[in-house]
């Protein structure tokens, strides 16, 4: 395999492992202190990746919020916020969404070769559409991002992306925030789908840190030998 970025997966889930509710209303699983922690993690990365469903459902900005963090990035010769990246099969993406319209950094959209034309027609100048091959694999996407200069990649969900990165053993670190309530509805989106994960009972992941952040808890796992203790 060619080189890939140091890859950090980050998400917040309920006590029963859900990333969201099944309903229309977006479920808040984090708090201000934790959002600020995520902001700091974002500021230290070169790119943030989310799946197309998250772009459609959450309409996220994916920007570094704190002024001093943005200024510190600019002082390092970087854009105020990292590159934004998404992946789609069907290219049902709205170029007026906040993912595309906010921030100065480039927006990349990976899609299968068969959808390239549709994606480019739909998104126009809002994003750079990248040919992900017959089927987009997270390995190939990671290698392509590395070739574009991305050395630290933050994957912020949803579960489809976490599943693919974990099952393909492409993640170096996991930040899992647990909120103190249950969703209790199997129609809701789980943290991961079924899969053959490298970390089973016989080969557990390494718990690197546990931190209380108000009423939520952050579990930090080392998933590879590249894990950076101080990150
Ligand atoms: N709690 C948290 O921390 C957190 C964080 C993020 C998201 N969420 C929640 O998670 C939910 C979304 O998660 P999700 O798992 O349903 O969706 P997702 O991972 O955000 O996006 C899935 C979509 O991404 C595209 N995609 C993924 N892998 C692909 C591949 N290999 N090739 C081509 N396209 C690919 C497809 O897009 P197309 O459908 O366009 O083809 C697919 O439907 C939302 O409810 C969101 O609010 C929660």
mmCIF file of C-alpha atoms and ligand atoms in Angstrom:
data_model
loop_
_atom_site.group_PDB
_atom_site.id
_atom_site.type_symbol
_atom_site.label_atom_id
_atom_site.label_comp_id
_atom_site.label_asym_id
_atom_site.label_seq_id
_atom_site.Cartn_x
_atom_site.Cartn_y
_atom_site.Cartn_z
ATOM 1 C CA UNK A 1 0.000 0.000 0.000
ATOM 2 C CA UNK A 2 1.136 3.532 -0.740
ATOM 3 C CA UNK A 3 1.399 6.016 2.078
ATOM 4 C CA UNK A 4 -1.744 7.199 3.838
ATOM 5 C CA UNK A 5 -2.385 10.007 6.348
ATOM 6 C CA UNK A 6 -2.356 9.495 10.108
ATOM 7 C CA UNK A 7 -6.072 8.822 10.558
ATOM 8 C CA UNK A 8 -8.200 9.697 13.554
ATOM 9 C CA UNK A 9 -11.838 8.596 13.814
ATOM 10 C CA UNK A 10 -14.073 10.755 15.995
ATOM 11 C CA UNK A 11 -17.687 10.458 17.029
ATOM 12 C CA UNK A 12 -20.159 10.765 19.875
ATOM 13 C CA UNK A 13 -22.605 7.980 20.678
ATOM 14 C CA UNK A 14 -25.351 7.129 23.152
ATOM 15 C CA UNK A 15 -24.908 4.545 25.911
ATOM 16 C CA UNK A 16 -26.424 1.993 23.537
ATOM 17 C CA UNK A 17 -24.097 2.879 20.667
ATOM 18 C CA UNK A 18 -26.170 5.142 18.423
ATOM 19 C CA UNK A 19 -24.869 8.200 16.572
ATOM 20 C CA UNK A 20 -28.240 9.844 16.117
ATOM 21 C CA UNK A 21 -31.960 9.344 16.637
ATOM 22 C CA UNK A 22 -34.087 7.700 13.964
ATOM 23 C CA UNK A 23 -36.340 10.746 13.725
ATOM 24 C CA UNK A 24 -35.998 14.004 11.835
ATOM 25 C CA UNK A 25 -34.598 15.943 14.746
ATOM 26 C CA UNK A 26 -30.833 15.841 15.109
ATOM 27 C CA UNK A 27 -29.718 14.284 18.392
ATOM 28 C CA UNK A 28 -27.230 16.257 20.493
ATOM 29 C CA UNK A 29 -24.704 13.843 22.014
ATOM 30 C CA UNK A 30 -21.990 16.296 22.938
ATOM 31 C CA UNK A 31 -21.600 19.442 25.041
ATOM 32 C CA UNK A 32 -19.818 22.780 24.642
ATOM 33 C CA UNK A 33 -16.625 21.623 26.327
ATOM 34 C CA UNK A 34 -16.435 18.584 24.107
ATOM 35 C CA UNK A 35 -17.188 20.603 20.974
ATOM 36 C CA UNK A 36 -14.262 22.819 21.935
ATOM 37 C CA UNK A 37 -12.060 19.731 22.301
ATOM 38 C CA UNK A 38 -13.117 18.577 18.823
ATOM 39 C CA UNK A 39 -12.366 22.083 17.530
ATOM 40 C CA UNK A 40 -8.811 21.686 18.814
ATOM 41 C CA UNK A 41 -8.478 18.281 17.142
ATOM 42 C CA UNK A 42 -9.774 19.765 13.868
ATOM 43 C CA UNK A 43 -7.246 22.580 14.060
ATOM 44 C CA UNK A 44 -4.448 20.013 14.161
ATOM 45 C CA UNK A 45 -5.599 18.148 11.052
ATOM 46 C CA UNK A 46 -5.134 18.733 7.330
ATOM 47 C CA UNK A 47 -8.497 17.338 6.218
ATOM 48 C CA UNK A 48 -11.904 16.417 7.663
ATOM 49 C CA UNK A 49 -13.900 13.625 6.036
ATOM 50 C CA UNK A 50 -17.635 12.928 6.463
ATOM 51 C CA UNK A 51 -20.022 10.724 4.499
ATOM 52 C CA UNK A 52 -22.607 12.198 2.138
ATOM 53 C CA UNK A 53 -25.510 11.310 4.454
ATOM 54 C CA UNK A 54 -23.942 13.417 7.186
ATOM 55 C CA UNK A 55 -23.554 16.289 4.700
ATOM 56 C CA UNK A 56 -27.252 15.979 3.757
ATOM 57 C CA UNK A 57 -28.674 15.384 7.217
ATOM 58 C CA UNK A 58 -26.508 17.604 9.437
ATOM 59 C CA UNK A 59 -25.539 20.343 6.941
ATOM 60 C CA UNK A 60 -22.215 20.737 8.819
ATOM 61 C CA UNK A 61 -19.755 23.609 8.403
ATOM 62 C CA UNK A 62 -16.724 21.572 9.499
ATOM 63 C CA UNK A 63 -14.713 24.690 10.313
ATOM 64 C CA UNK A 64 -12.289 25.537 13.096
ATOM 65 C CA UNK A 65 -14.378 27.819 15.303
ATOM 66 C CA UNK A 66 -11.958 29.461 17.752
ATOM 67 C CA UNK A 67 -10.267 32.545 16.321
ATOM 68 C CA UNK A 68 -6.896 31.881 17.968
ATOM 69 C CA UNK A 69 -6.792 28.369 16.500
ATOM 70 C CA UNK A 70 -7.554 29.704 13.027
ATOM 71 C CA UNK A 71 -4.872 32.382 13.463
ATOM 72 C CA UNK A 72 -2.358 29.812 14.640
ATOM 73 C CA UNK A 73 -3.012 27.746 11.492
ATOM 74 C CA UNK A 74 -2.607 30.810 9.268
ATOM 75 C CA UNK A 75 0.674 31.621 11.056
ATOM 76 C CA UNK A 76 1.819 28.117 10.065
ATOM 77 C CA UNK A 77 1.027 28.941 6.424
ATOM 78 C CA UNK A 78 -2.226 26.933 6.379
ATOM 79 C CA UNK A 79 -5.812 27.814 5.569
ATOM 80 C CA UNK A 80 -7.836 28.755 8.718
ATOM 81 C CA UNK A 81 -9.669 25.402 8.543
ATOM 82 C CA UNK A 82 -8.735 22.026 7.087
ATOM 83 C CA UNK A 83 -9.673 20.742 3.654
ATOM 84 C CA UNK A 84 -13.227 19.311 3.603
ATOM 85 C CA UNK A 85 -13.795 15.910 2.042
ATOM 86 C CA UNK A 86 -16.854 13.805 1.400
ATOM 87 C CA UNK A 87 -17.652 10.615 -0.481
ATOM 88 C CA UNK A 88 -20.804 9.758 -2.375
ATOM 89 C CA UNK A 89 -22.172 7.039 -4.614
ATOM 90 C CA UNK A 90 -25.180 8.840 -6.043
ATOM 91 C CA UNK A 91 -23.937 12.478 -5.912
ATOM 92 C CA UNK A 92 -27.192 13.712 -4.364
ATOM 93 C CA UNK A 93 -25.448 16.708 -2.873
ATOM 94 C CA UNK A 94 -26.601 20.317 -2.674
ATOM 95 C CA UNK A 95 -23.874 22.835 -3.620
ATOM 96 C CA UNK A 96 -25.638 25.507 -1.526
ATOM 97 C CA UNK A 97 -25.168 23.430 1.652
ATOM 98 C CA UNK A 98 -22.801 24.726 4.334
ATOM 99 C CA UNK A 99 -20.225 22.008 3.647
ATOM 100 C CA UNK A 100 -19.651 23.665 0.256
ATOM 101 C CA UNK A 101 -20.311 27.339 0.952
ATOM 102 C CA UNK A 102 -18.431 27.951 4.200
ATOM 103 C CA UNK A 103 -14.693 28.309 4.745
ATOM 104 C CA UNK A 104 -11.798 29.126 2.456
ATOM 105 C CA UNK A 105 -10.368 25.641 2.096
ATOM 106 C CA UNK A 106 -10.899 23.360 -0.856
ATOM 107 C CA UNK A 107 -13.798 20.861 -0.888
ATOM 108 C CA UNK A 108 -13.168 17.412 -2.352
ATOM 109 C CA UNK A 109 -15.907 14.977 -3.354
ATOM 110 C CA UNK A 110 -14.894 11.367 -4.095
ATOM 111 C CA UNK A 111 -17.300 9.340 -6.180
ATOM 112 C CA UNK A 112 -17.246 6.255 -8.397
ATOM 113 C CA UNK A 113 -16.214 6.760 -12.038
ATOM 114 C CA UNK A 114 -19.808 6.119 -13.120
ATOM 115 C CA UNK A 115 -21.093 9.133 -11.159
ATOM 116 C CA UNK A 116 -18.356 11.606 -12.097
ATOM 117 C CA UNK A 117 -20.391 13.381 -14.779
ATOM 118 C CA UNK A 118 -23.467 13.761 -12.574
ATOM 119 C CA UNK A 119 -21.401 14.964 -9.629
ATOM 120 C CA UNK A 120 -19.500 17.553 -11.670
ATOM 121 C CA UNK A 121 -22.696 18.837 -13.298
ATOM 122 C CA UNK A 122 -24.448 19.108 -9.948
ATOM 123 C CA UNK A 123 -21.622 20.666 -7.934
ATOM 124 C CA UNK A 124 -19.985 22.892 -10.545
ATOM 125 C CA UNK A 125 -17.349 25.133 -8.996
ATOM 126 C CA UNK A 126 -18.465 24.308 -5.433
ATOM 127 C CA UNK A 127 -16.086 21.351 -5.159
ATOM 128 C CA UNK A 128 -13.352 19.360 -6.832
ATOM 129 C CA UNK A 129 -14.868 16.027 -7.841
ATOM 130 C CA UNK A 130 -12.380 13.163 -7.708
ATOM 131 C CA UNK A 131 -12.674 9.876 -9.604
ATOM 132 C CA UNK A 132 -12.622 7.180 -6.913
ATOM 133 C CA UNK A 133 -12.531 4.285 -9.392
ATOM 134 C CA UNK A 134 -15.206 1.670 -10.062
ATOM 135 C CA UNK A 135 -15.969 1.566 -6.320
ATOM 136 C CA UNK A 136 -14.543 4.065 -3.870
ATOM 137 C CA UNK A 137 -12.406 2.331 -1.269
ATOM 138 C CA UNK A 138 -11.231 4.146 1.827
ATOM 139 C CA UNK A 139 -7.710 2.807 1.210
ATOM 140 C CA UNK A 140 -7.509 4.399 -2.205
ATOM 141 C CA UNK A 141 -9.154 7.585 -0.950
ATOM 142 C CA UNK A 142 -6.601 7.775 1.885
ATOM 143 C CA UNK A 143 -3.699 7.294 -0.512
ATOM 144 C CA UNK A 144 -5.055 9.967 -2.821
ATOM 145 C CA UNK A 145 -5.425 12.395 0.086
ATOM 146 C CA UNK A 146 -1.830 11.684 1.108
ATOM 147 C CA UNK A 147 -0.699 12.420 -2.441
ATOM 148 C CA UNK A 148 -2.510 15.770 -2.118
ATOM 149 C CA UNK A 149 -0.484 16.620 0.979
ATOM 150 C CA UNK A 150 -2.860 15.444 3.703
ATOM 151 C CA UNK A 151 -0.797 14.044 6.585
ATOM 152 C CA UNK A 152 -3.466 14.070 9.316
ATOM 153 C CA UNK A 153 -7.013 13.053 8.457
ATOM 154 C CA UNK A 154 -9.965 13.434 10.817
ATOM 155 C CA UNK A 155 -12.938 11.196 9.998
ATOM 156 C CA UNK A 156 -16.062 12.596 11.670
ATOM 157 C CA UNK A 157 -18.559 9.952 10.567
ATOM 158 C CA UNK A 158 -21.107 8.745 10.025
ATOM 159 C CA UNK A 159 -21.187 5.079 10.824
ATOM 160 C CA UNK A 160 -20.768 3.954 7.224
ATOM 161 C CA UNK A 161 -17.383 5.632 7.061
ATOM 162 C CA UNK A 162 -16.277 4.489 10.515
ATOM 163 C CA UNK A 163 -17.180 0.922 9.567
ATOM 164 C CA UNK A 164 -15.122 1.045 6.378
ATOM 165 C CA UNK A 165 -12.056 2.626 7.985
ATOM 166 C CA UNK A 166 -12.115 0.229 10.931
ATOM 167 C CA UNK A 167 -12.761 -2.917 8.885
ATOM 168 C CA UNK A 168 -9.972 -2.013 6.466
ATOM 169 C CA UNK A 169 -7.594 -1.335 9.382
ATOM 170 C CA UNK A 170 -6.965 2.194 8.157
ATOM 171 C CA UNK A 171 -7.421 4.027 11.459
ATOM 172 C CA UNK A 172 -4.627 4.973 13.854
ATOM 173 C CA UNK A 173 -6.707 6.459 16.634
ATOM 174 C CA UNK A 174 -10.326 6.531 17.803
ATOM 175 C CA UNK A 175 -11.988 9.233 19.895
ATOM 176 C CA UNK A 176 -15.279 7.875 21.155
ATOM 177 C CA UNK A 177 -17.473 10.159 23.231
ATOM 178 C CA UNK A 178 -20.259 8.487 25.211
ATOM 179 C CA UNK A 179 -23.332 10.509 26.165
ATOM 180 C CA UNK A 180 -25.226 9.505 29.331
ATOM 181 C CA UNK A 181 -28.491 8.365 27.735
ATOM 182 C CA UNK A 182 -30.036 5.649 25.592
ATOM 183 C CA UNK A 183 -31.650 5.966 22.164
ATOM 184 C CA UNK A 184 -33.314 2.564 22.309
ATOM 185 C CA UNK A 185 -34.358 2.413 18.657
ATOM 186 C CA UNK A 186 -32.630 0.024 16.267
ATOM 187 C CA UNK A 187 -33.829 2.153 13.355
ATOM 188 C CA UNK A 188 -31.309 4.774 14.466
ATOM 189 C CA UNK A 189 -27.764 4.937 13.040
ATOM 190 C CA UNK A 190 -25.289 2.840 14.994
ATOM 191 C CA UNK A 191 -21.625 3.719 15.481
ATOM 192 C CA UNK A 192 -20.676 0.846 13.141
ATOM 193 C CA UNK A 193 -22.388 -1.752 10.985
ATOM 194 C CA UNK A 194 -21.571 -5.459 11.142
ATOM 195 C CA UNK A 195 -18.047 -6.131 9.952
ATOM 196 C CA UNK A 196 -14.858 -8.117 10.351
ATOM 197 C CA UNK A 197 -12.946 -5.704 12.538
ATOM 198 C CA UNK A 198 -9.274 -6.179 13.413
ATOM 199 C CA UNK A 199 -10.097 -5.560 17.086
ATOM 200 C CA UNK A 200 -12.076 -8.538 18.388
ATOM 201 C CA UNK A 201 -12.052 -10.141 21.848
ATOM 202 C CA UNK A 202 -8.785 -11.941 21.060
ATOM 203 C CA UNK A 203 -7.112 -8.768 19.807
ATOM 204 C CA UNK A 204 -8.548 -5.804 21.678
ATOM 205 C CA UNK A 205 -7.781 -2.181 20.885
ATOM 206 C CA UNK A 206 -5.520 -0.340 23.315
ATOM 207 C CA UNK A 207 -7.285 2.084 25.618
ATOM 208 C CA UNK A 208 -4.957 5.093 25.692
ATOM 209 C CA UNK A 209 -6.954 7.585 27.737
ATOM 210 C CA UNK A 210 -10.256 8.145 29.519
ATOM 211 C CA UNK A 211 -11.361 11.693 30.169
ATOM 212 C CA UNK A 212 -14.491 13.094 31.739
ATOM 213 C CA UNK A 213 -15.797 16.127 29.821
ATOM 214 C CA UNK A 214 -18.745 17.374 31.858
ATOM 215 C CA UNK A 215 -21.448 14.707 31.637
ATOM 216 C CA UNK A 216 -19.881 12.877 28.680
ATOM 217 C CA UNK A 217 -16.803 10.682 28.674
ATOM 218 C CA UNK A 218 -14.063 10.587 26.062
ATOM 219 C CA UNK A 219 -12.493 7.195 25.369
ATOM 220 C CA UNK A 220 -9.308 7.407 23.346
ATOM 221 C CA UNK A 221 -8.058 4.219 21.685
ATOM 222 C CA UNK A 222 -4.767 3.496 19.965
ATOM 223 C CA UNK A 223 -5.491 1.439 16.856
ATOM 224 C CA UNK A 224 -2.088 1.176 15.219
ATOM 225 C CA UNK A 225 1.618 1.294 15.922
ATOM 226 C CA UNK A 226 1.604 4.810 14.513
ATOM 227 C CA UNK A 227 -0.531 6.028 17.438
ATOM 228 C CA UNK A 228 0.741 9.390 18.700
ATOM 229 C CA UNK A 229 0.715 9.490 22.499
ATOM 230 C CA UNK A 230 0.659 13.263 22.806
ATOM 231 C CA UNK A 231 -1.978 14.016 20.178
HETATM 232 N N1 LIG B 1 -22.703 11.386 16.660
HETATM 233 C C1 LIG B 1 -21.750 11.693 15.823
HETATM 234 O O1 LIG B 1 -20.597 11.901 16.206
HETATM 235 C C2 LIG B 1 -22.069 11.757 14.360
HETATM 236 C C3 LIG B 1 -21.084 12.189 13.449
HETATM 237 C C4 LIG B 1 -21.409 12.193 12.109
HETATM 238 C C5 LIG B 1 -22.661 11.787 11.698
HETATM 239 N N2 LIG B 1 -23.574 11.393 12.594
HETATM 240 C C6 LIG B 1 -24.882 10.909 12.175
HETATM 241 O O2 LIG B 1 -24.684 9.715 11.436
HETATM 242 C C7 LIG B 1 -25.726 9.612 10.475
HETATM 243 C C8 LIG B 1 -25.129 9.381 9.118
HETATM 244 O O3 LIG B 1 -24.350 8.231 9.145
HETATM 245 P P1 LIG B 1 -24.439 7.149 7.985
HETATM 246 O O4 LIG B 1 -23.570 6.041 8.370
HETATM 247 O O5 LIG B 1 -25.880 6.885 7.693
HETATM 248 O O6 LIG B 1 -23.909 7.942 6.738
HETATM 249 P P2 LIG B 1 -22.491 8.597 6.358
HETATM 250 O O7 LIG B 1 -21.368 7.693 6.732
HETATM 251 O O8 LIG B 1 -22.470 9.999 6.826
HETATM 252 O O9 LIG B 1 -22.668 8.645 4.779
HETATM 253 C C9 LIG B 1 -22.975 7.485 4.055
HETATM 254 C C10 LIG B 1 -23.010 7.864 2.606
HETATM 255 O O10 LIG B 1 -21.706 8.199 2.181
HETATM 256 C C11 LIG B 1 -21.489 7.713 0.876
HETATM 257 N N3 LIG B 1 -20.488 6.645 0.932
HETATM 258 C C12 LIG B 1 -19.994 6.019 2.018
HETATM 259 N N4 LIG B 1 -19.066 5.126 1.654
HETATM 260 C C13 LIG B 1 -18.991 5.184 0.308
HETATM 261 C C14 LIG B 1 -18.188 4.514 -0.650
HETATM 262 N N5 LIG B 1 -17.283 3.587 -0.305
HETATM 263 N N6 LIG B 1 -18.377 4.820 -1.944
HETATM 264 C C15 LIG B 1 -19.278 5.765 -2.327
HETATM 265 N N7 LIG B 1 -20.053 6.445 -1.466
HETATM 266 C C16 LIG B 1 -19.896 6.153 -0.161
HETATM 267 C C17 LIG B 1 -22.830 7.226 0.374
HETATM 268 O O11 LIG B 1 -23.438 8.402 -0.136
HETATM 269 P P3 LIG B 1 -24.657 8.506 -1.170
HETATM 270 O O12 LIG B 1 -25.851 8.095 -0.372
HETATM 271 O O13 LIG B 1 -24.658 9.953 -1.548
HETATM 272 O O14 LIG B 1 -24.359 7.606 -2.302
HETATM 273 C C18 LIG B 1 -23.467 6.758 1.672
HETATM 274 O O15 LIG B 1 -24.863 6.670 1.593
HETATM 275 C C19 LIG B 1 -26.533 10.887 10.537
HETATM 276 O O16 LIG B 1 -27.689 10.652 11.300
HETATM 277 C C20 LIG B 1 -25.602 11.837 11.272
HETATM 278 O O17 LIG B 1 -26.313 12.806 12.006
HETATM 279 C C21 LIG B 1 -23.302 11.382 13.913
#
